[in-house]
PDB file of C-alpha atoms in Angstrom:
ATOM      1  CA  MET A   5     -50.023 -28.469   4.299  1.00  0.00           C
ATOM      2  CA  ALA A   6     -54.030 -27.662   4.368  1.00  0.00           C
ATOM      3  CA  ILE A   7     -55.752 -28.718   1.653  1.00  0.00           C
ATOM      4  CA  SER A   8     -58.655 -25.918   0.693  1.00  0.00           C
ATOM      5  CA  PRO A   9     -62.305 -27.175  -0.176  1.00  0.00           C
ATOM      6  CA  LEU A  10     -63.703 -25.599  -3.450  1.00  0.00           C
ATOM      7  CA  GLY A  11     -66.881 -27.023  -4.251  1.00  0.00           C
ATOM      8  CA  GLY A  12     -68.252 -30.117  -4.976  1.00  0.00           C
ATOM      9  CA  SER A  13     -69.839 -32.562  -3.278  1.00  0.00           C
ATOM     10  CA  GLY A  14     -70.591 -36.208  -4.192  1.00  0.00           C
ATOM     11  CA  GLY A  15     -68.494 -37.809  -7.334  1.00  0.00           C
ATOM     12  CA  ASP A  16     -67.034 -40.564  -7.086  1.00  0.00           C
ATOM     13  CA  TYR A  17     -63.252 -40.255  -4.690  1.00  0.00           C
ATOM     14  CA  ASP A  18     -61.189 -39.212  -7.299  1.00  0.00           C
ATOM     15  CA  GLN A  19     -63.499 -36.621  -8.468  1.00  0.00           C
ATOM     16  CA  GLU A  20     -64.246 -35.619  -4.312  1.00  0.00           C
ATOM     17  CA  PHE A  21     -60.888 -35.497  -4.493  1.00  0.00           C
ATOM     18  CA  ALA A  22     -60.051 -33.316  -6.952  1.00  0.00           C
ATOM     19  CA  ASP A  23     -61.498 -30.039  -6.090  1.00  0.00           C
ATOM     20  CA  TYR A  24     -59.015 -29.867  -3.493  1.00  0.00           C
ATOM     21  CA  ARG A  25     -55.765 -27.909  -3.882  1.00  0.00           C
ATOM     22  CA  PRO A  26     -52.829 -27.454  -1.367  1.00  0.00           C
ATOM     23  CA  LEU A  27     -53.505 -24.711   1.617  1.00  0.00           C
ATOM     24  CA  SER A  28     -50.125 -21.683   1.114  1.00  0.00           C
ATOM     25  CA  ASP A  29     -50.515 -20.190   3.808  1.00  0.00           C
ATOM     26  CA  ILE A  30     -48.244 -19.978   7.786  1.00  0.00           C
ATOM     27  CA  ASN A  31     -50.461 -20.349  10.436  1.00  0.00           C
ATOM     28  CA  VAL A  32     -48.524 -18.091  12.749  1.00  0.00           C
ATOM     29  CA  THR A  33     -50.163 -18.836  15.309  1.00  0.00           C
ATOM     30  CA  PRO A  34     -48.463 -21.330  17.265  1.00  0.00           C
ATOM     31  CA  PHE A  35     -45.893 -18.961  16.105  1.00  0.00           C
ATOM     32  CA  VAL A  36     -46.741 -16.080  18.649  1.00  0.00           C
ATOM     33  CA  ASP A  37     -48.151 -18.492  21.146  1.00  0.00           C
ATOM     34  CA  VAL A  38     -44.559 -19.765  22.219  1.00  0.00           C
ATOM     35  CA  MET A  39     -42.673 -16.583  21.022  1.00  0.00           C
ATOM     36  CA  LEU A  40     -44.962 -14.948  24.829  1.00  0.00           C
ATOM     37  CA  VAL A  41     -44.610 -17.661  26.842  1.00  0.00           C
ATOM     38  CA  LEU A  42     -40.808 -17.617  25.960  1.00  0.00           C
ATOM     39  CA  LEU A  43     -41.577 -13.260  26.426  1.00  0.00           C
ATOM     40  CA  ILE A  44     -43.391 -13.934  29.912  1.00  0.00           C
ATOM     41  CA  ILE A  45     -40.158 -16.697  30.956  1.00  0.00           C
ATOM     42  CA  PHE A  46     -37.777 -13.924  30.530  1.00  0.00           C
ATOM     43  CA  MET A  47     -40.051 -11.599  32.188  1.00  0.00           C
ATOM     44  CA  VAL A  48     -39.919 -13.362  34.858  1.00  0.00           C
ATOM     45  CA  ALA A  49     -36.079 -15.231  34.807  1.00  0.00           C
ATOM     46  CA  ALA A  50     -34.190 -11.614  34.026  1.00  0.00           C
ATOM     47  CA  PRO A  51     -34.686 -10.320  37.982  1.00  0.00           C
ATOM     48  CA  LEU A  52     -33.876 -13.113  39.551  1.00  0.00           C
ATOM     49  CA  MET A  53     -30.283 -12.874  37.429  1.00  0.00           C
ATOM     50  CA  MET A  54     -29.604  -9.616  38.717  1.00  0.00           C
ATOM     51  CA  VAL A  55     -29.166 -10.780  42.185  1.00  0.00           C
ATOM     52  CA  GLY A  56     -25.815 -11.452  43.148  1.00  0.00           C
ATOM     53  CA  VAL A  57     -25.001 -14.551  45.990  1.00  0.00           C
ATOM     54  CA  PRO A  58     -24.316 -13.220  49.390  1.00  0.00           C
ATOM     55  CA  LEU A  59     -20.755 -13.243  49.940  1.00  0.00           C
ATOM     56  CA  GLN A  60     -18.603 -12.034  52.880  1.00  0.00           C
ATOM     57  CA  LEU A  61     -15.487  -9.827  51.157  1.00  0.00           C
ATOM     58  CA  PRO A  62     -12.602  -9.765  52.156  1.00  0.00           C
ATOM     59  CA  LYS A  63     -11.098  -7.170  54.360  1.00  0.00           C
ATOM     60  CA  THR A  64      -8.093  -4.612  52.320  1.00  0.00           C
ATOM     61  CA  SER A  65      -5.843  -2.226  53.509  1.00  0.00           C
ATOM     62  CA  ALA A  66      -5.541  -0.608  50.788  1.00  0.00           C
ATOM     63  CA  ALA A  67      -5.492   3.139  50.190  1.00  0.00           C
ATOM     64  CA  LYS A  68      -8.631   4.236  49.004  1.00  0.00           C
ATOM     65  CA  VAL A  69      -9.518   5.560  45.614  1.00  0.00           C
ATOM     66  CA  ALA A  70      -9.432   9.698  45.947  1.00  0.00           C
ATOM     67  CA  PRO A  71     -11.944  11.902  45.399  1.00  0.00           C
ATOM     68  CA  PRO A  72     -12.681  12.755  42.063  1.00  0.00           C
ATOM     69  CA  GLN A  73     -10.893  16.691  42.101  1.00  0.00           C
ATOM     70  CA  GLU A  74     -11.764  20.635  41.324  1.00  0.00           C
ATOM     71  CA  PRO A  75     -11.371  21.377  37.599  1.00  0.00           C
ATOM     72  CA  LEU A  76      -8.254  23.400  36.543  1.00  0.00           C
ATOM     73  CA  VAL A  77      -9.492  26.735  35.038  1.00  0.00           C
ATOM     74  CA  VAL A  78      -8.280  29.763  34.649  1.00  0.00           C
ATOM     75  CA  SER A  79     -10.490  32.757  33.511  1.00  0.00           C
ATOM     76  CA  ILE A  80      -9.697  35.860  32.117  1.00  0.00           C
ATOM     77  CA  ASP A  81     -12.678  38.116  32.906  1.00  0.00           C
ATOM     78  CA  ARG A  82     -13.791  40.889  30.500  1.00  0.00           C
ATOM     79  CA  THR A  83     -10.357  43.770  31.949  1.00  0.00           C
ATOM     80  CA  GLY A  84      -7.919  40.963  31.805  1.00  0.00           C
ATOM     81  CA  ALA A  85      -8.126  39.311  35.664  1.00  0.00           C
ATOM     82  CA  LEU A  86      -6.706  36.387  36.045  1.00  0.00           C
ATOM     83  CA  PHE A  87      -8.137  33.928  37.728  1.00  0.00           C
ATOM     84  CA  ILE A  88      -7.107  29.895  38.806  1.00  0.00           C
ATOM     85  CA  ARG A  89      -9.971  28.287  39.449  1.00  0.00           C
ATOM     86  CA  LYS A  90     -11.642  30.917  41.673  1.00  0.00           C
ATOM     87  CA  GLU A  91      -9.143  32.228  42.917  1.00  0.00           C
ATOM     88  CA  ALA A  92      -7.845  35.728  41.364  1.00  0.00           C
ATOM     89  CA  VAL A  93      -3.848  35.739  40.431  1.00  0.00           C
ATOM     90  CA  SER A  94      -1.264  38.803  39.043  1.00  0.00           C
ATOM     91  CA  GLU A  95      -0.555  38.418  35.676  1.00  0.00           C
ATOM     92  CA  ALA A  96       3.438  38.008  36.999  1.00  0.00           C
ATOM     93  CA  ASP A  97       2.379  34.916  39.650  1.00  0.00           C
ATOM     94  CA  LEU A  98       0.043  33.490  36.805  1.00  0.00           C
ATOM     95  CA  VAL A  99       3.292  30.419  35.551  1.00  0.00           C
ATOM     96  CA  ALA A 100       3.967  29.740  39.177  1.00  0.00           C
ATOM     97  CA  ARG A 101       0.417  29.453  40.647  1.00  0.00           C
ATOM     98  CA  LEU A 102       0.460  26.940  37.904  1.00  0.00           C
ATOM     99  CA  SER A 103       3.496  25.090  37.794  1.00  0.00           C
ATOM    100  CA  ALA A 104       3.501  24.476  41.258  1.00  0.00           C
ATOM    101  CA  ILE A 105      -0.473  23.400  40.778  1.00  0.00           C
ATOM    102  CA  ARG A 106       0.770  21.320  37.697  1.00  0.00           C
ATOM    103  CA  SER A 107       3.839  19.637  40.316  1.00  0.00           C
ATOM    104  CA  GLU A 108       0.500  18.179  42.456  1.00  0.00           C
ATOM    105  CA  GLU A 109      -1.528  17.256  39.906  1.00  0.00           C
ATOM    106  CA  PRO A 110       0.964  16.763  36.614  1.00  0.00           C
ATOM    107  CA  ASP A 111      -2.239  14.434  34.748  1.00  0.00           C
ATOM    108  CA  SER A 112      -4.734  17.852  34.419  1.00  0.00           C
ATOM    109  CA  VAL A 113      -5.750  19.781  31.774  1.00  0.00           C
ATOM    110  CA  VAL A 114      -6.722  22.875  31.937  1.00  0.00           C
ATOM    111  CA  TYR A 115      -9.595  24.487  31.719  1.00  0.00           C
ATOM    112  CA  VAL A 116      -9.117  28.283  29.392  1.00  0.00           C
ATOM    113  CA  ARG A 117     -12.295  30.226  29.971  1.00  0.00           C
ATOM    114  CA  GLY A 118     -12.136  33.879  28.410  1.00  0.00           C
ATOM    115  CA  ASP A 119     -14.922  36.286  28.357  1.00  0.00           C
ATOM    116  CA  THR A 120     -16.103  37.555  25.604  1.00  0.00           C
ATOM    117  CA  ALA A 121     -15.028  40.999  25.136  1.00  0.00           C
ATOM    118  CA  LEU A 122     -11.362  39.715  24.685  1.00  0.00           C
ATOM    119  CA  GLU A 123      -9.373  40.225  22.420  1.00  0.00           C
ATOM    120  CA  TYR A 124      -8.690  36.443  20.489  1.00  0.00           C
ATOM    121  CA  GLY A 125      -4.363  37.870  21.519  1.00  0.00           C
ATOM    122  CA  ARG A 126      -5.277  38.467  25.370  1.00  0.00           C
ATOM    123  CA  VAL A 127      -6.101  35.005  25.511  1.00  0.00           C
ATOM    124  CA  MET A 128      -4.551  32.928  23.467  1.00  0.00           C
ATOM    125  CA  GLN A 129      -1.360  35.473  25.793  1.00  0.00           C
ATOM    126  CA  VAL A 130      -2.767  33.337  28.661  1.00  0.00           C
ATOM    127  CA  MET A 131      -2.506  29.998  26.548  1.00  0.00           C
ATOM    128  CA  GLY A 132       0.779  30.349  25.588  1.00  0.00           C
ATOM    129  CA  MET A 133       1.738  30.979  29.973  1.00  0.00           C
ATOM    130  CA  VAL A 134      -0.613  27.839  30.993  1.00  0.00           C
ATOM    131  CA  GLY A 135       1.617  26.332  28.861  1.00  0.00           C
ATOM    132  CA  GLN A 136       5.126  27.175  29.726  1.00  0.00           C
ATOM    133  CA  ALA A 137       4.195  26.156  32.615  1.00  0.00           C
ATOM    134  CA  GLY A 138       4.290  22.518  31.633  1.00  0.00           C
ATOM    135  CA  PHE A 139       0.274  21.727  31.117  1.00  0.00           C
ATOM    136  CA  ALA A 140       0.053  19.401  27.794  1.00  0.00           C
ATOM    137  CA  LYS A 141      -3.761  19.672  27.923  1.00  0.00           C
ATOM    138  CA  ILE A 142      -5.674  22.848  27.045  1.00  0.00           C
ATOM    139  CA  SER A 143      -9.170  23.150  26.657  1.00  0.00           C
ATOM    140  CA  LEU A 144     -11.569  26.240  25.421  1.00  0.00           C
ATOM    141  CA  VAL A 145     -14.183  26.543  27.948  1.00  0.00           C
ATOM    142  CA  ALA A 146     -17.509  28.179  25.457  1.00  0.00           C
ATOM    143  CA  GLU A 147     -20.834  28.170  25.805  1.00  0.00           C
ATOM    144  CA  ASP A 148     -23.823  26.121  23.967  1.00  0.00           C
ATOM    145  CA  ALA A 149     -25.358  29.428  21.337  1.00  0.00           C
ATOM    146  CA  SER A 150     -28.606  27.621  21.677  1.00  0.00           C
ATOM    147  CA  ALA A 151     -28.861  28.000  25.621  1.00  0.00           C
ATOM    148  CA  GLY A 152     -27.517  31.774  25.781  1.00  0.00           C
ATOM    149  CA  SER A 153     -29.650  33.491  23.595  1.00  0.00           C
ATOM    150  CA  ALA A 154     -32.917  31.043  25.449  1.00  0.00           C
ATOM    151  CA  GLY A 155     -32.675  33.445  28.356  1.00  0.00           C
ATOM    152  CA  ARG A 156     -32.927  37.042  25.687  1.00  0.00           C
TER     153      ARG A 156
END
C-alpha cells in the first residue's frame, strides 16, 4: 500500500503523518509488463511446437484409400428427360440402372435435381423410383435464392 500526501508541512511526527491517507488505486503496470513478456514468449515458442519430430515411418502393404466418388445425381430437365450423373437414361431403365449403381456403391446418397417448370408430382414420382432402387438416403437439390437473383 502507498500513502498520498495531502498537504501539511512541518509539525510534530503525529501531525505530519495525520495528513497522509492510504492510496487505494491498483498499479497495473507490472501486470501489463508480465503479460507482454508472456505474449512474446508464446509467440516465439508456438512455431517451434508445430515442428514435428523427424521420423522414419514404417512401410505398409495396406490398400490405399479410394478417392472420393462422384456424387450420384438424378436430374430431370424441363422436358421430363432423366439423367443419372450426366448420362441420359430412359424412365423404364432408371430403376435397373440405379440398382446396379447401388450394388457398387451401397451407402451413396442420391441427389435429385428437378427443373422449376416441372410439376411437383413428377419430381415425387422420380424420387419414388429412386427409393424402389433401394436407396434410403435421398436429397433434393435447390439453388440459393440470393445467388439466383444476383444474376438477373
